[in-house]
Short mmCIF file of C-alpha atoms in Angstrom, two decimals:
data_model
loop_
_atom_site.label_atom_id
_atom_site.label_comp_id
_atom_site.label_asym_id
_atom_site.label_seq_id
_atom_site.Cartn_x
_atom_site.Cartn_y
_atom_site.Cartn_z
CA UNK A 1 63.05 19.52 34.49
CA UNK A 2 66.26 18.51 35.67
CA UNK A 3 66.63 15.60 32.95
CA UNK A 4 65.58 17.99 30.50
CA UNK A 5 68.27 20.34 31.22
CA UNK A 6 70.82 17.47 31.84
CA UNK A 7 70.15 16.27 28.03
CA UNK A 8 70.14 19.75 26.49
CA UNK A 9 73.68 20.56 28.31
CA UNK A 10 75.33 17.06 26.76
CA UNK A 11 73.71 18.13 23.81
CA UNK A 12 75.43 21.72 23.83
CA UNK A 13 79.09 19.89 24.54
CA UNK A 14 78.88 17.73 21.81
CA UNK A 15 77.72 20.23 19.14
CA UNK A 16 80.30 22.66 20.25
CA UNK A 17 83.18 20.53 19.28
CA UNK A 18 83.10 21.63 15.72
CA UNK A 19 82.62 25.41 16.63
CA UNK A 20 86.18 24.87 18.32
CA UNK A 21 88.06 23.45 15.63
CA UNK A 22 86.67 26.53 13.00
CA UNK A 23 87.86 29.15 15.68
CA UNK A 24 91.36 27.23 15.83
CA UNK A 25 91.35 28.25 11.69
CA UNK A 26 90.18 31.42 12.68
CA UNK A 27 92.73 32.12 14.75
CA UNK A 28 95.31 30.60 12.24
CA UNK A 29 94.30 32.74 9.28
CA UNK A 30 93.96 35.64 10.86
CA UNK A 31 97.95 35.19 12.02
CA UNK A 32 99.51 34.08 8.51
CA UNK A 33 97.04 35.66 6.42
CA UNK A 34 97.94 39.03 4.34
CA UNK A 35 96.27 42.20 5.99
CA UNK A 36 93.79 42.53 2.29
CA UNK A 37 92.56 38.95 3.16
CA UNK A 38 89.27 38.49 5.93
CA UNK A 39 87.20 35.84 7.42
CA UNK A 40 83.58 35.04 7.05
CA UNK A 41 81.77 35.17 10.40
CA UNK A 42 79.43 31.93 9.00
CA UNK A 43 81.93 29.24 10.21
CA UNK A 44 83.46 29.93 6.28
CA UNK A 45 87.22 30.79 5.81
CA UNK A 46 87.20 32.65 2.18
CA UNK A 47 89.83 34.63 0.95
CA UNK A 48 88.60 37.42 -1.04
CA UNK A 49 91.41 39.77 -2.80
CA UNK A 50 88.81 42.04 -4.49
CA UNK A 51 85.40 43.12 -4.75
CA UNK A 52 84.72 40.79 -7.57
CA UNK A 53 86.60 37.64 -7.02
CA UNK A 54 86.94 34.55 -4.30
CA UNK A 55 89.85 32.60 -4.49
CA UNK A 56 88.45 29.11 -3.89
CA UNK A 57 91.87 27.78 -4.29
CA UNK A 58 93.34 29.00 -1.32
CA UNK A 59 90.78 26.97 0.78
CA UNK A 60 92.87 24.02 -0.08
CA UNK A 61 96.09 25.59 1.72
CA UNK A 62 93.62 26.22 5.54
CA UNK A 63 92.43 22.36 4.71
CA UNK A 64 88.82 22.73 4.98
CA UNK A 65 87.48 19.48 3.92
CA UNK A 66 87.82 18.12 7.32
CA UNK A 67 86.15 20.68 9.66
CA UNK A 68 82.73 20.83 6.94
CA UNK A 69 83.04 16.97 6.82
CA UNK A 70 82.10 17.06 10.49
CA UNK A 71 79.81 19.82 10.49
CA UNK A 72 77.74 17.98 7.71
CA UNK A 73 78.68 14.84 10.17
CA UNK A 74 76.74 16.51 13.03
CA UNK A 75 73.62 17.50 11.34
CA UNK A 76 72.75 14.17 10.81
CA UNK A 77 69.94 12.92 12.83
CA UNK A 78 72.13 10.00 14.22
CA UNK A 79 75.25 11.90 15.07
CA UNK A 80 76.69 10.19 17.97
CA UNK A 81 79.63 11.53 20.73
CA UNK A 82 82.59 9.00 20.02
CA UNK A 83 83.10 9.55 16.27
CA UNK A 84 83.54 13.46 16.20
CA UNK A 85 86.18 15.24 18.73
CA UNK A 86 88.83 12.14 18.09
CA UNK A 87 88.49 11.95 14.74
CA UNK A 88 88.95 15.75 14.27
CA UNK A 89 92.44 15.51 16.67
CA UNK A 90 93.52 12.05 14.66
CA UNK A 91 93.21 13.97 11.17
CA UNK A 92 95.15 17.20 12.37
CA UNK A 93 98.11 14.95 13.24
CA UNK A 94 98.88 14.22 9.66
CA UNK A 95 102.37 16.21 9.12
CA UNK A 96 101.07 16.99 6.00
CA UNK A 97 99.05 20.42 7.63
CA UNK A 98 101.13 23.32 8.82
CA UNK A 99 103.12 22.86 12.56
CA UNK A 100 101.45 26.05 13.86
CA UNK A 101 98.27 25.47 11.97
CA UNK A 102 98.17 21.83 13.84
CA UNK A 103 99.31 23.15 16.87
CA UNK A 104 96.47 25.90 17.21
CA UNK A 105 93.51 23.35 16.40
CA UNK A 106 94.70 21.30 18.90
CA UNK A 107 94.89 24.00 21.48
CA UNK A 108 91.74 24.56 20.63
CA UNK A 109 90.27 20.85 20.67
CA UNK A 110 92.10 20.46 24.10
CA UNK A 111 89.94 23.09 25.42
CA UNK A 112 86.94 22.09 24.49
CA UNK A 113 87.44 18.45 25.61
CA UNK A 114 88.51 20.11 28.96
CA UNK A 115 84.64 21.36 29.26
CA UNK A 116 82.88 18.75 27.79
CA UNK A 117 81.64 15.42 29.81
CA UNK A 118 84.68 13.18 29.25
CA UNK A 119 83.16 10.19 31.13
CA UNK A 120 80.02 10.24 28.61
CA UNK A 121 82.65 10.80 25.77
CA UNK A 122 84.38 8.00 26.46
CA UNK A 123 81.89 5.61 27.54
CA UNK A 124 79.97 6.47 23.98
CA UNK A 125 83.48 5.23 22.43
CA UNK A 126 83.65 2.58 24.65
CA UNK A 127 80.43 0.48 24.07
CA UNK A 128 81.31 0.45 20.54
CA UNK A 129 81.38 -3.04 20.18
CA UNK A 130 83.46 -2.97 17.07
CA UNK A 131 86.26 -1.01 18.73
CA UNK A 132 85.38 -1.37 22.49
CA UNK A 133 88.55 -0.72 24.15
CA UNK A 134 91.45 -0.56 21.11
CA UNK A 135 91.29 3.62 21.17
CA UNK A 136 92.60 3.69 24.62
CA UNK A 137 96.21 3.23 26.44
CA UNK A 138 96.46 1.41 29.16
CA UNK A 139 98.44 3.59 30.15
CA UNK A 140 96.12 6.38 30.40
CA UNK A 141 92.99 4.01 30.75
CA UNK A 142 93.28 0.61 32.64
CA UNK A 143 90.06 -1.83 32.72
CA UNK A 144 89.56 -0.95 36.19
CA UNK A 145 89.65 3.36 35.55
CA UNK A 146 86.79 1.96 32.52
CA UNK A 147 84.58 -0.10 35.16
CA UNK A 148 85.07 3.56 37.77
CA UNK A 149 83.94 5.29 35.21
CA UNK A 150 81.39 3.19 34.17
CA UNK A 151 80.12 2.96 37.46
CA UNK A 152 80.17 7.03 38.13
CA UNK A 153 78.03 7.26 34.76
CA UNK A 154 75.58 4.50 36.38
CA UNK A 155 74.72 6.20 39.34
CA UNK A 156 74.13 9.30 37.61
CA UNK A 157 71.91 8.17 34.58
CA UNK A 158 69.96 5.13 35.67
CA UNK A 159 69.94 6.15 39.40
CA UNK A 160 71.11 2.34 40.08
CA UNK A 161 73.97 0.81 41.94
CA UNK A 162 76.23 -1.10 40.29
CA UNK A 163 76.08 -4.72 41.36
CA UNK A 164 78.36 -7.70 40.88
CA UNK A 165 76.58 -8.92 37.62
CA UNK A 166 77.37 -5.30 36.52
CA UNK A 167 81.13 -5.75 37.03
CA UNK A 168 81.11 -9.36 35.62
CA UNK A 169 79.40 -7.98 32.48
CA UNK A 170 81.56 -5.49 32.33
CA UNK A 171 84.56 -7.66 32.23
CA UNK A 172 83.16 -10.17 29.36
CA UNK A 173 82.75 -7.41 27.53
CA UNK A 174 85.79 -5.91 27.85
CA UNK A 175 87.99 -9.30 27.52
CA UNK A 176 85.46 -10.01 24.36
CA UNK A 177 83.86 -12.91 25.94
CA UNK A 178 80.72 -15.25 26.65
CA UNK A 179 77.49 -13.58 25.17
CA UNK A 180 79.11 -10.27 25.00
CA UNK A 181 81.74 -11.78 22.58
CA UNK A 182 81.97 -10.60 18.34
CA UNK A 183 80.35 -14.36 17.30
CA UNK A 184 78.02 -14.43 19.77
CA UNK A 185 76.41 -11.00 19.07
CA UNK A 186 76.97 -11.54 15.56
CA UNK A 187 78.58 -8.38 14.91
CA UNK A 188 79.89 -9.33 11.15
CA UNK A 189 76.56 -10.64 9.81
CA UNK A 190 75.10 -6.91 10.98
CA UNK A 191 77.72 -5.03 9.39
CA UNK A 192 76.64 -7.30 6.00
CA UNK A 193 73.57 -6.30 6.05
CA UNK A 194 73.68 -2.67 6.88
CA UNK A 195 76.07 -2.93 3.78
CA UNK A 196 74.31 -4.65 1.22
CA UNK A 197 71.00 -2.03 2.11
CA UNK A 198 73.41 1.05 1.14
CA UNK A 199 75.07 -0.87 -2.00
CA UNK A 200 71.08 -1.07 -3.19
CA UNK A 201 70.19 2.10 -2.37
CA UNK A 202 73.07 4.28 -2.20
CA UNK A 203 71.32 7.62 -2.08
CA UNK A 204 70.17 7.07 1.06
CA UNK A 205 73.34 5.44 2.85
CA UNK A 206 73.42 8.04 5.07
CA UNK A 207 69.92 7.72 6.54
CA UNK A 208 70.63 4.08 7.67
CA UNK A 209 74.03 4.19 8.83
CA UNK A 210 74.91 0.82 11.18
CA UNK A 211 72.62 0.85 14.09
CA UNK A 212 74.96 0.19 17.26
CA UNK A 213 71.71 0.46 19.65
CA UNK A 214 69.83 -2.44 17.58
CA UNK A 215 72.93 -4.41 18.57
CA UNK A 216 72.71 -4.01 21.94
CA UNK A 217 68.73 -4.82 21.85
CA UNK A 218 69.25 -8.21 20.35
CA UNK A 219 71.29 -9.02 23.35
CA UNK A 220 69.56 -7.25 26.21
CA UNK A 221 67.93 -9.56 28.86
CA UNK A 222 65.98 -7.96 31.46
CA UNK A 223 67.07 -6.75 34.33
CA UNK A 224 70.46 -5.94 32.71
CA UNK A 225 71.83 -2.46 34.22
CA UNK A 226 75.03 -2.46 31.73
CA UNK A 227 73.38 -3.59 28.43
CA UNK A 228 70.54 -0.83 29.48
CA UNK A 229 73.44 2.06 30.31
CA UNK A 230 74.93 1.05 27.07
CA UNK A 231 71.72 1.98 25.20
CA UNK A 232 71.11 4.94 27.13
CA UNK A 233 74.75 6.38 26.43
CA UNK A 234 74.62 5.33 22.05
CA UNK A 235 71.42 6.99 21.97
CA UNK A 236 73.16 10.34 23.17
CA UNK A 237 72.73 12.11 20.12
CA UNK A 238 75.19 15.50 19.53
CA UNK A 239 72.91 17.43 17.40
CA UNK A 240 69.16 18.71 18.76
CA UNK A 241 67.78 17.46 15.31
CA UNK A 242 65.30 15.14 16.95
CA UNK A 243 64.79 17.27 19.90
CA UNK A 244 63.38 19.62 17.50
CA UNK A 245 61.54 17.50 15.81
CA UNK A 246 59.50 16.30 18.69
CA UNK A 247 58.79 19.69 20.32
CA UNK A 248 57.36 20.01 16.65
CA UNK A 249 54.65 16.99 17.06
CA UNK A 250 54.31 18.32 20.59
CA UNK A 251 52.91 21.70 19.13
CA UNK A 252 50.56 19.32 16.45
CA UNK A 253 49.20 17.08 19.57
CA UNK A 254 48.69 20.22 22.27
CA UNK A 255 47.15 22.71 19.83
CA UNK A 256 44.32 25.00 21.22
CA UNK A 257 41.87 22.46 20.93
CA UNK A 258 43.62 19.91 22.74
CA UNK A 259 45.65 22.62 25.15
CA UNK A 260 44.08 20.40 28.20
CA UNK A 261 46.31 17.50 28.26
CA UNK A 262 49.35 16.82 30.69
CA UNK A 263 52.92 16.61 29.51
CA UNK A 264 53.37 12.74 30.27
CA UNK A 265 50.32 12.19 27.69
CA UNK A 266 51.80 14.54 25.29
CA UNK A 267 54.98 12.67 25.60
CA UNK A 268 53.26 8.74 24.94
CA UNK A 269 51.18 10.40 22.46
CA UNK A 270 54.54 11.17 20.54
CA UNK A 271 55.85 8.32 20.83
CA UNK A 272 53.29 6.23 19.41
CA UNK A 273 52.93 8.59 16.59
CA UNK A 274 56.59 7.92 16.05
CA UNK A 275 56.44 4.25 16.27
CA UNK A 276 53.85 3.75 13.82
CA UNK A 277 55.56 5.74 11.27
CA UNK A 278 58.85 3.49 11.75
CA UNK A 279 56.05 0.32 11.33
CA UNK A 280 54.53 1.98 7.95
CA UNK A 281 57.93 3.10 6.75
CA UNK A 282 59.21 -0.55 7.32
CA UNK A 283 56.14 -2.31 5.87
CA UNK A 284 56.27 0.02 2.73
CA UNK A 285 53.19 1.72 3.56
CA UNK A 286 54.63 5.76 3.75
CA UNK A 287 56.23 7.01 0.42
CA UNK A 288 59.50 8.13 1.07
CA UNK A 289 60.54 11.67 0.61
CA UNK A 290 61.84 12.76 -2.74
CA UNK A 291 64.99 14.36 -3.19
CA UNK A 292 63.38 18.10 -4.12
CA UNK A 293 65.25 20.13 -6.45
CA UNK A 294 65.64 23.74 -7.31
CA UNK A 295 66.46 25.97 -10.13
CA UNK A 296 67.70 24.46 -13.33
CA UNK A 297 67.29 20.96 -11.94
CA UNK A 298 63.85 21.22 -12.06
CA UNK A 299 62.17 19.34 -14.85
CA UNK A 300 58.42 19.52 -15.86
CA UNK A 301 55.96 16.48 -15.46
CA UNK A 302 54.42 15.05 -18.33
CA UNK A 303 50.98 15.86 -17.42
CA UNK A 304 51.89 19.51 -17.19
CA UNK A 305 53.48 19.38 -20.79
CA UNK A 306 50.85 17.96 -22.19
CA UNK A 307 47.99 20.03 -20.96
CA UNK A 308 50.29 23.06 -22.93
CA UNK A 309 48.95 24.15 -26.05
CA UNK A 310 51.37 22.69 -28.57
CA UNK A 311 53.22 26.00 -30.54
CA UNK A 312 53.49 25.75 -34.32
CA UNK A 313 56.86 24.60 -35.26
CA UNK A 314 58.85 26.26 -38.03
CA UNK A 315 61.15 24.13 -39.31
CA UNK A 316 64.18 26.84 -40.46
CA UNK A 317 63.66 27.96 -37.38
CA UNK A 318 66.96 26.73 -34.60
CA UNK A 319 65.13 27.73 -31.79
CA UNK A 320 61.56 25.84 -32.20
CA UNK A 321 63.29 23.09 -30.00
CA UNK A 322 61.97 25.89 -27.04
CA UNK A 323 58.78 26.29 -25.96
CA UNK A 324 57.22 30.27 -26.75
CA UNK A 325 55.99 31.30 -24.04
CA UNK A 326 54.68 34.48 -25.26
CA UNK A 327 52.44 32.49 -27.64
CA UNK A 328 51.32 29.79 -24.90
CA UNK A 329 50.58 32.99 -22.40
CA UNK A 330 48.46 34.73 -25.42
CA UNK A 331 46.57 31.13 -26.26
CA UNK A 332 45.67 31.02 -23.02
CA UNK A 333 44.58 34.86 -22.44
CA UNK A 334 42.39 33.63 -26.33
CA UNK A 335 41.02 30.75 -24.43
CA UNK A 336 39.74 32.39 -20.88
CA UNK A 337 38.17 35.52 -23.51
CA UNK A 338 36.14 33.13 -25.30
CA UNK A 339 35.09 31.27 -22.76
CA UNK A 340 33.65 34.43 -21.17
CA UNK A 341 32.36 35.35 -24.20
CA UNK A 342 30.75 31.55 -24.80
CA UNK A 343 29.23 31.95 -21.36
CA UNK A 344 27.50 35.60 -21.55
CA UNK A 345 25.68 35.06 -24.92
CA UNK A 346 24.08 31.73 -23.06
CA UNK A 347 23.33 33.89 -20.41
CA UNK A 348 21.42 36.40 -22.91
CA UNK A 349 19.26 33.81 -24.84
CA UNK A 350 18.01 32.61 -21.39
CA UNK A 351 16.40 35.68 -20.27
CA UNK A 352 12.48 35.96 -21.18
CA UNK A 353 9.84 37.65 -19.67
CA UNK A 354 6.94 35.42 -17.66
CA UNK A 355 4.56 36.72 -20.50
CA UNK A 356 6.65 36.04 -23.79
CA UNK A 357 7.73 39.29 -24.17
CA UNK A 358 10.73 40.19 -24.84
CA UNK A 359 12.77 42.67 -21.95
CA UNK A 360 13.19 46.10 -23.06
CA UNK A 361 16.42 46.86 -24.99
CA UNK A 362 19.56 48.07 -23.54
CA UNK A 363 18.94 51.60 -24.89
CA UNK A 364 15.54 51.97 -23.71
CA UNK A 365 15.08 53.29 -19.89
CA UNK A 366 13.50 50.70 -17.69
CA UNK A 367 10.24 51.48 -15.78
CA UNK A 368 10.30 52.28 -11.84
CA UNK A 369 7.65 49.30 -11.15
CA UNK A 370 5.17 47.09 -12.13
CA UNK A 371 2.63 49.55 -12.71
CA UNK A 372 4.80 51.30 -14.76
CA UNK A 373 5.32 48.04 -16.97
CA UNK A 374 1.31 47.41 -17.68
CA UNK A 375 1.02 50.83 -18.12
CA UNK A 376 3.58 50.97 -21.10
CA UNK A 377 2.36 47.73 -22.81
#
């Protein structure tokens, strides 16, 4: 139970870094705004002057685009902890913004990087190997305060000591050298691949964004504690998309059926599940989800045009291009009626008597019993 609540409380930091910079906009609007103006309560800033208008316009003065970049950023089911409270501070240094507006999203991010787990933070930027240690000063962050912290995050994780091939690992990768080195991981031909998959399908880009971890796996020898705390710290993911979605297939595996079976069987159960769905998907066995659309967008199939009645076309007419529905509702109301019809007159002609004689006539009372019956013949 403790890992459980462990992962939901790095979880909980990471999402709230975006609730943070909304309340810094908040709290700027509600400042410099005019007293007719208010504030959604749905992480929304709209400026409504009237009943019957919104002035979208205004939401390029309180710079939106950067705050719902994120949040759209941090739904996605591989939203990771080094790409979202830096890039939020880096883009609210542009001049460009308001001084006060800057200064109070700042205040704001500084807070919440106060209470979130800067050692997990960092790290997460850290074992980036395409920036690894460029984001930091050394005067702020020397390669020994990395290793410390390295370390710290070690022995609370993995629940291993750090040992002398730790350190030495540590330092190749740092200095960008031996096996840990950009040639020797080939970090360039993985970047050209991830890249030519979202030039051919770029619909679903976002899905199969560059996979950091598969990286790390190429290169991962066992009994490797840093290449194995890397992997632990990039699959940190700041959203509980995928925590959701397994307490999901743990409510289709325990049902009340199966409501005998331990947690740690639940669990492998899962996972398996899961694997063999990444082994069809990548074989081409599963169809992949289509995009579903709503409203307007919706078009109908061809089978269900063509098993409409086809509506007689009158040719002055500038609106036969649309289909009547009031005459395809009544052809079909025609078509059930006359099949009920067909279907009691068989009914009719297949009712005789055992003796050849015909049943009495619907206006004629019928007889109590079959004594009654000889006695009227």
């Amino acid at each position: 139970m403790s890992a459980v609540k462990r992962r939901r409380q790095e979880i909980s930091e990471s999402a709230g870094v975006f609730d943070s910079s909304l309340i810094g906009l908040a709290t700027y609007e509600k400042e410099h705004m005019a007293s007719n103006l208010y504030i959604t309560v749905h992480h929304m800033i709209v400026l409504i002057y009237n009943a019957a208008y919104l002035v979208i316009d205004q939401l390029r003065d309180v710079s939106l685009k950067p705050t719902c970049g994120k949040v759209i950023a941090i739904m996605l089911p591989h939203a990771r902890n080094c790409n979202n409270l830096g890039n939020l501070f880096r883009i609210y240094l542009n001049p460009a913004f308001d001084d006060r507006m800057r200064a109070t999203i700042h205040g704001s991010l500084e807070k919440r990087w106060a209470a979130a787990d800067q050692n997990v933070v960092i790290l997460a930027a850290f074992f980036n190997p395409y920036i690894r240690h460029q984001p930091f000063s050394k005067h702020a962050l020397s390669h020994a305060d990395i290793n410390e912290m390295a370390s710290r995050v070690c022995r609370r994780v993995l629940r291993k000591e750090p040992d002398l091939d730790f350190t030495l690992a540590f330092t190749s990768y740092y200095n960008d050298e031996d096996r840990y080195s950009k040639q020797w991981t080939h970090l360039d031909m993985m970047k050209s691949k991830f890249e030519n998959e979202s030039i051919a399908d770029p619909s679903r880009a976002w899905e199969r964004p560059l996979d950091l971890v598969a990286i790390w796996k190429r290169i991962q020898r066992q009994g490797d504690i840093f290449v194995e705390l890397a992997i632990h710290i990039l699959t940190i993911i700041a959203n509980t998309a995928a925590t959701e979605r397994n307490f999901s297939q743990f409510g289709i595996i325990h049902s009340k059926l199966r409501n005998r079976l331990k947690v740690a069987k639940i669990h492998k159960t899962a996972m398996v599940k899961a694997e063999l769905r990444r082994e069809h998907e990548g074989a081409g066995l599963v169809a992949s989800r289509k995009k579903r659309k709503l409203g307007l967008d919706d078009e109908p199939s061809d089978e269900a045009v063509s098993e409409l009645p086809a509506p007689e076309v009158d040719e002055n007419d500038d609106s036969s291009d649309h289909l009547d529905f009031d005459m395809i509702a009544q052809s079909l109301i025609d078509s059930a009626a006359a099949e009920d019809t067909q279907s009691d007159e068989t009914e009719i002609d297949e009712i005789t008597d055992v003796d050849g004689a015909s049943l009495p006539s619907p206006g004629l009372p019928l007889p109590a019993s079959s004594n009654a019956i000889h006695s009227h013949q």
